[in-house]
């Protein structure tokens, strides 16, 4: 914990607090509930309400404030970033048993009670020695609850006075009878010197799927006695879980076969689909733009969206189409090739992103969103998060922060841009200069031609 705190001090010192932005320059905010008070760095999964309130295309109007109304360092990360994945570790039940007789290891067998799910309830051995003080032992680990490959074992034990440097042989089995060796990297180490501790509790394994593991210490007489054994599991594939916004046409031109839609927010759209009532098969082109005066840009080349057997209840339909990159435009248009029966609905899919912030200054913290003038400052947070992951391990990630009930700040006034008087001032100066020239010219004309005596 001390090392982690020092790392966060390093991060905070290298990451200056963003320039102050008035809190009342935002539409509203969500107070953030920290799951771990000592987390230092936190992540917030952006909800639909946050996207709907954001105004800036780059989400720079998402700012985290502390209790002193100071903006803290924060950045938005894509959903596929590793820090968006939850940690995967599972504590496993285990049993201490006599080790197999070295002279007849094949005679060693485990007899136990197994429930319907294959989990061990009670075990005893046959063919091994008696479990006595100083005798060789093995640790039988029930891994039947795991649903992913085991990539590591985290073994905990009570504090020791004597140093520990212990290797461990690991074997896997599906039936408690046939055992296969598993490649292991690392040793269990604990050393104390000058009041400093060096502890290594993790054994890296060649990924293995198995019901049971057998751990055999490489040495006797160490006084080693584990208290917990946990499995580090391989990360599951990132689920393509998406949120969807279903839009009704705001405007349509049946003659031109175009249908316009408005997306109320800065959603990171990367999928699109079309819904039509009844059976249909239409070739569509999808376009978007960020402003009503901007030009339309093609987002999806012509594709055929169909729906068959709509009345039978088991309709077959074309899947959603992948958009190249992430698009946050507000205005979308469907163009049909040929006649369209009915008015289509446009479905836009996105994967929620993650906002990571540092706990700088006093708590509580709040996420403010929606502003025409106040923007989040750029910080080196992505590089610093990567450094923390390199130092703390690939599984490290910021603690979780959950948004609480919404509070309104400036409301819709925060989205009104202040009038830019620059052009008016320049025109005024230009007109004033022209008037001065005209007055001077009139004055010269009234004086008449100069006289030469």
XYZ file of C-alpha atoms in Angstrom:
453
model
C 0.000 0.000 0.000
C 2.901 2.363 0.823
C 4.498 1.726 -2.568
C 1.169 2.337 -4.282
C 0.699 5.606 -2.361
C 4.166 6.758 -3.424
C 3.314 5.985 -7.039
C 0.170 8.075 -6.795
C 2.194 10.946 -5.333
C 4.471 10.631 -8.364
C 1.455 10.721 -10.665
C -0.109 13.694 -8.898
C 3.139 15.667 -8.967
C 3.667 14.942 -12.658
C 0.038 15.726 -13.492
C -0.834 19.349 -12.782
C -4.407 20.135 -11.918
C -6.288 21.455 -14.956
C -7.011 25.137 -15.229
C -9.872 26.192 -13.016
C -13.286 26.142 -14.680
C -16.334 27.548 -12.926
C -18.598 24.795 -11.697
C -21.694 26.760 -12.642
C -20.566 26.736 -16.282
C -21.977 23.212 -16.666
C -25.497 21.929 -17.205
C -25.364 19.527 -14.245
C -23.306 17.003 -12.310
C -23.335 13.563 -10.727
C -21.704 13.039 -7.304
C -19.244 10.140 -7.435
C -19.345 7.355 -4.852
C -15.857 5.860 -4.407
C -15.791 2.096 -3.883
C -12.304 2.282 -2.324
C -11.449 5.376 -0.292
C -7.704 4.776 -0.788
C -7.861 4.094 -4.519
C -6.016 7.227 -5.644
C -7.129 6.748 -9.264
C -10.733 5.927 -10.180
C -12.721 4.956 -13.264
C -16.306 5.859 -14.146
C -18.213 4.060 -16.899
C -20.052 6.756 -18.845
C -23.816 6.301 -18.723
C -26.359 7.304 -21.344
C -27.311 10.422 -19.358
C -23.721 11.676 -19.497
C -23.509 11.308 -23.286
C -26.896 12.991 -23.685
C -25.700 16.012 -21.716
C -22.249 16.354 -23.304
C -21.863 19.057 -25.930
C -18.259 18.870 -27.118
C -17.477 16.298 -29.874
C -14.323 15.230 -27.998
C -16.104 15.043 -24.627
C -13.861 17.780 -23.242
C -16.840 19.207 -21.371
C -16.721 16.262 -18.951
C -14.869 17.569 -15.890
C -14.391 16.076 -12.419
C -14.441 18.533 -9.493
C -13.325 18.006 -5.901
C -14.950 19.474 -2.788
C -12.956 22.700 -3.234
C -14.506 23.235 -6.693
C -11.152 22.466 -8.323
C -10.974 20.469 -11.554
C -8.820 17.337 -11.208
C -6.831 15.448 -13.845
C -9.131 13.242 -15.938
C -9.191 11.568 -19.351
C -11.666 9.494 -21.375
C -10.437 6.019 -22.369
C -11.950 3.739 -25.027
C -13.928 0.714 -23.821
C -11.457 -1.798 -25.234
C -8.623 -0.441 -23.074
C -7.413 -3.042 -20.551
C -8.231 -0.762 -17.637
C -11.909 -1.095 -18.518
C -11.830 -4.831 -17.726
C -12.563 -6.032 -14.207
C -9.873 -7.906 -12.312
C -10.218 -11.717 -12.383
C -9.150 -13.619 -9.290
C -10.959 -16.438 -7.489
C -10.201 -17.899 -4.062
C -10.246 -21.702 -4.190
C -10.892 -24.364 -1.526
C -7.908 -26.573 -0.723
C -6.920 -29.530 1.466
C -3.654 -30.612 3.103
C -2.863 -34.278 2.415
C 0.074 -36.655 2.932
C 2.435 -36.695 -0.027
C 2.696 -39.831 -2.196
C 5.257 -42.427 -1.124
C 8.363 -41.735 -3.175
C 8.897 -45.513 -3.584
C 5.424 -46.138 -5.005
C 3.961 -42.841 -6.161
C 1.547 -44.576 -8.532
C -0.264 -46.118 -5.549
C -1.238 -42.688 -4.207
C -4.922 -41.970 -4.734
C -7.536 -39.608 -3.393
C -10.907 -40.809 -2.191
C -13.500 -38.158 -1.480
C -17.058 -36.963 -1.668
C -17.909 -34.921 -4.743
C -21.168 -33.016 -5.218
C -23.198 -32.792 -8.436
C -21.014 -29.910 -9.676
C -17.800 -31.864 -9.181
C -16.724 -29.903 -6.090
C -14.882 -31.699 -3.327
C -16.658 -31.982 0.025
C -14.351 -34.405 1.876
C -11.083 -36.085 0.887
C -8.696 -38.734 2.180
C -5.726 -40.467 0.601
C -4.687 -44.037 -0.006
C -1.137 -45.048 -0.694
C 0.449 -42.010 0.964
C 2.072 -41.623 4.318
C 0.395 -40.459 7.475
C 0.062 -36.718 7.964
C 2.369 -35.937 10.850
C 4.677 -33.195 12.010
C 7.573 -32.736 9.579
C 6.106 -35.207 7.081
C 5.888 -34.398 3.385
C 2.547 -32.926 2.382
C 0.751 -31.825 -0.747
C -1.982 -29.240 -1.170
C -4.994 -30.428 -3.149
C -6.778 -27.448 -4.724
C -10.375 -27.700 -5.944
C -10.490 -25.636 -9.149
C -13.843 -26.973 -10.359
C -15.487 -23.538 -10.048
C -13.172 -21.922 -12.581
C -14.567 -21.274 -16.047
C -11.416 -19.856 -17.623
C -7.799 -20.999 -17.906
C -5.786 -20.599 -14.700
C -2.702 -18.476 -15.376
C -1.377 -17.976 -11.838
C -1.720 -19.003 -8.207
C -1.656 -16.424 -5.418
C -0.721 -18.125 -2.129
C -0.935 -16.331 1.204
C 0.575 -17.395 4.540
C 0.988 -15.905 8.035
C 3.917 -13.570 8.796
C 7.157 -15.471 9.416
C 10.257 -14.836 11.466
C 12.448 -17.121 9.357
C 13.144 -16.428 5.700
C 11.322 -18.472 3.067
C 12.501 -19.484 -0.405
C 10.305 -22.326 -1.599
C 9.721 -23.848 -5.003
C 6.445 -25.581 -5.780
C 5.628 -28.391 -8.202
C 2.146 -28.098 -9.714
C 0.145 -30.905 -11.347
C -3.342 -30.968 -12.876
C -6.016 -33.657 -12.941
C -9.592 -34.146 -14.037
C -10.297 -37.299 -12.002
C -7.936 -37.166 -8.969
C -6.188 -40.250 -10.349
C -4.142 -39.194 -13.363
C -1.880 -36.176 -12.871
C -0.092 -34.083 -15.508
C 2.707 -31.599 -14.727
C 2.077 -27.869 -15.191
C 4.885 -25.466 -16.074
C 5.558 -23.053 -13.184
C 7.501 -19.784 -13.130
C 8.447 -18.189 -9.822
C 9.024 -19.142 -6.193
C 7.406 -18.324 -2.873
C 9.712 -15.895 -1.099
C 9.657 -13.927 2.147
C 12.704 -12.126 3.512
C 13.107 -9.495 6.228
C 16.108 -7.210 6.567
C 16.507 -3.902 8.391
C 12.769 -3.663 8.880
C 11.989 -4.132 5.185
C 9.997 -7.031 3.782
C 10.410 -8.748 0.436
C 7.447 -11.006 -0.327
C 6.609 -12.973 -3.478
C 3.327 -14.880 -3.250
C 2.511 -15.401 -6.931
C 3.328 -18.411 -9.094
C 2.853 -17.896 -12.824
C 1.465 -20.976 -14.594
C 1.221 -22.130 -18.143
C -2.514 -21.533 -18.788
C -4.398 -24.666 -17.791
C -8.065 -25.706 -17.612
C -8.585 -28.363 -14.969
C -10.785 -29.492 -12.102
C -8.045 -30.127 -9.564
C -4.490 -28.988 -8.861
C -1.880 -30.681 -6.689
C 0.840 -28.483 -5.179
C 3.941 -30.196 -3.802
C 6.557 -28.143 -1.885
C 10.096 -28.733 -3.102
C 11.545 -28.802 0.429
C 10.634 -30.078 3.906
C 11.045 -28.458 7.280
C 10.304 -24.901 6.170
C 7.301 -24.504 8.440
C 5.325 -23.306 5.443
C 1.552 -23.354 5.976
C -0.694 -21.488 3.519
C -3.844 -19.706 4.626
C -5.483 -18.973 1.260
C -4.914 -20.089 -2.328
C -6.410 -18.021 -5.152
C -6.375 -18.568 -8.902
C -5.541 -15.840 -11.371
C -7.763 -16.395 -14.398
C -7.135 -15.483 -18.010
C -9.204 -12.472 -19.070
C -12.376 -13.338 -20.904
C -12.778 -11.988 -24.434
C -14.143 -8.471 -24.383
C -17.871 -8.808 -24.806
C -19.375 -6.841 -27.651
C -22.031 -5.529 -25.293
C -23.531 -2.407 -26.792
C -26.089 0.158 -25.887
C -28.535 1.176 -28.588
C -30.337 4.411 -29.394
C -33.468 3.904 -31.518
C -34.375 7.061 -33.447
C -37.578 8.045 -35.219
C -37.279 10.140 -38.361
C -37.388 13.860 -37.591
C -37.879 14.725 -41.271
C -38.521 12.656 -44.366
C -38.773 13.190 -48.099
C -40.527 10.165 -49.642
C -39.912 11.439 -53.166
C -36.148 11.614 -52.609
C -36.255 8.533 -50.364
C -34.313 10.318 -47.599
C -34.987 10.186 -43.875
C -33.282 12.495 -41.355
C -32.658 11.694 -37.691
C -31.320 13.639 -34.709
C -29.173 11.956 -32.061
C -29.494 13.753 -28.744
C -25.952 13.446 -27.418
C -22.302 12.723 -28.112
C -22.556 8.945 -28.239
C -19.506 7.041 -29.625
C -21.455 5.374 -32.452
C -19.772 2.412 -34.172
C -22.763 0.318 -35.352
C -25.956 1.063 -37.278
C -29.101 -0.844 -38.178
C -32.421 -0.071 -39.847
C -35.860 -1.194 -38.680
C -38.876 -1.284 -41.002
C -42.360 -2.598 -40.241
C -43.333 -5.869 -41.926
C -41.298 -7.785 -44.472
C -38.802 -5.586 -46.264
C -35.592 -5.533 -48.288
C -34.127 -2.107 -49.023
C -30.692 -0.893 -50.064
C -29.557 1.931 -47.787
C -26.730 4.458 -47.556
C -25.982 6.099 -44.200
C -24.642 9.648 -43.847
C -24.026 11.987 -40.928
C -22.935 15.508 -40.080
C -22.208 17.434 -36.904
C -24.086 20.644 -37.701
C -27.153 21.599 -39.674
C -25.019 23.709 -42.025
C -22.271 21.103 -42.484
C -21.927 18.801 -45.468
C -23.128 15.210 -45.263
C -20.425 12.539 -44.988
C -20.988 8.914 -45.968
C -20.613 6.535 -43.010
C -21.846 3.291 -44.567
C -21.625 2.300 -48.199
C -24.816 0.884 -49.758
C -25.983 -2.283 -48.008
C -29.209 -4.283 -48.019
C -31.218 -4.355 -44.800
C -33.943 -6.994 -44.809
C -36.576 -8.469 -42.526
C -38.490 -11.661 -43.383
C -41.366 -13.544 -41.743
C -42.154 -10.556 -39.578
C -45.635 -11.887 -38.721
C -44.511 -15.391 -37.792
C -42.744 -14.268 -34.631
C -39.404 -15.785 -35.704
C -38.329 -13.062 -38.105
C -34.960 -13.241 -39.802
C -33.203 -9.922 -40.232
C -29.904 -8.546 -41.442
C -27.406 -7.725 -38.726
C -26.082 -4.362 -37.644
C -23.404 -2.790 -39.832
C -19.981 -1.746 -38.489
C -19.041 1.896 -38.980
C -15.401 2.712 -39.658
C -14.194 4.279 -36.410
C -16.254 6.137 -33.820
C -18.639 8.905 -34.908
C -20.200 11.435 -32.502
C -22.267 13.419 -35.029
C -25.723 14.636 -34.037
C -27.441 14.502 -37.436
C -27.917 11.313 -39.468
C -29.542 10.568 -42.823
C -30.692 7.365 -44.490
C -30.887 7.304 -48.285
C -32.854 4.491 -49.898
C -32.411 3.150 -53.376
C -35.903 2.493 -54.610
C -39.315 2.826 -52.950
C -39.723 2.378 -49.196
C -42.888 1.039 -47.596
C -43.312 2.788 -44.266
C -40.996 5.005 -42.261
C -37.766 3.421 -41.019
C -36.251 3.668 -37.571
C -32.501 4.101 -37.247
C -30.679 2.159 -34.504
C -27.250 3.444 -33.527
C -25.058 1.288 -31.286
C -22.139 2.235 -29.068
C -19.950 0.833 -26.304
C -19.741 3.013 -23.173
C -16.333 4.556 -22.601
C -14.479 4.986 -19.313
C -13.443 8.240 -17.654
C -10.421 7.921 -15.347
C -9.554 10.649 -12.830
C -7.076 11.220 -10.017
C -8.285 11.907 -6.484
C -6.572 15.294 -6.200
C -7.704 17.516 -3.358
C -10.494 16.908 -0.853
C -13.418 14.540 -1.453
C -16.250 14.241 -2.382
C -15.861 14.358 -6.142
C -18.461 15.026 -8.829
C -18.616 14.584 -12.609
C -19.905 17.714 -14.359
C -21.051 17.609 -17.982
C -22.367 19.903 -20.682
C -20.776 23.305 -21.280
C -20.235 25.650 -24.205
C -17.268 27.436 -22.608
C -15.576 25.255 -19.931
C -13.375 22.462 -21.283
C -11.225 19.806 -19.616
C -7.486 20.466 -19.847
C -5.185 17.942 -21.511
C -3.076 15.870 -19.104
C -0.428 13.121 -19.407
C -2.794 10.750 -17.603
C -2.763 7.995 -20.292
C 1.024 7.751 -20.110
C 1.001 7.775 -16.315
C -1.688 5.101 -16.126
C 0.422 2.950 -18.452
C 3.424 3.478 -16.147
C 1.402 2.434 -13.109
C 0.272 -0.721 -14.903
C 3.877 -1.478 -15.803
C 5.009 -1.086 -12.189
C 2.052 -2.706 -10.448
C 1.414 -5.446 -12.985
C -0.780 -5.961 -16.021
C -3.831 -6.637 -13.836
C -3.712 -3.250 -12.108
C -6.604 -0.919 -12.769
C -8.157 2.155 -11.179
C -10.751 1.675 -8.467
C -14.447 1.994 -9.301
C -16.476 5.180 -8.831
C -20.249 5.073 -9.290
C -22.307 8.152 -10.258
C -24.994 9.144 -7.783
C -28.226 11.148 -8.218
C -28.107 13.923 -10.807
C -27.936 17.571 -9.698
C -28.643 20.489 -12.019
C -26.169 23.383 -12.054
C -26.619 26.066 -14.724
C -29.093 24.070 -16.783
C -29.594 24.943 -20.446
C -27.861 28.320 -19.939
C -24.522 26.486 -19.849
C -24.955 25.481 -23.510
C -25.469 29.062 -24.725
C -22.333 30.424 -26.303
C -21.494 34.027 -25.393
C -21.940 36.431 -28.269
C -18.689 37.117 -30.079
C -18.411 40.882 -30.449
C -15.078 40.722 -32.305
C -16.600 40.934 -35.774
C -18.909 43.778 -34.746
C -16.007 45.710 -33.246
C -13.896 45.229 -36.360
C -16.731 46.362 -38.607
C -17.363 49.341 -36.340
C -13.710 50.361 -36.527
C -13.757 49.916 -40.311
C -16.925 51.982 -40.702
C -15.603 54.633 -38.338
C -12.379 54.830 -40.324
C -14.331 55.139 -43.558
C -16.439 57.949 -42.063
C -13.308 59.785 -40.984
C -11.938 59.546 -44.519
C -15.251 60.767 -45.974
C -15.450 63.702 -43.549
C -11.868 64.661 -44.325
C -12.554 64.458 -48.060
C -15.689 66.619 -47.754
C -13.728 69.123 -45.719
C -11.092 69.353 -48.418
C -13.720 69.775 -51.146
C -15.381 72.635 -49.272
C -12.101 74.464 -48.985
C -11.804 74.542 -52.752
C -8.582 74.464 -54.754
C -5.551 76.027 -53.132
C -4.628 79.618 -54.150
C -1.133 80.523 -55.272
C -0.286 84.220 -54.936
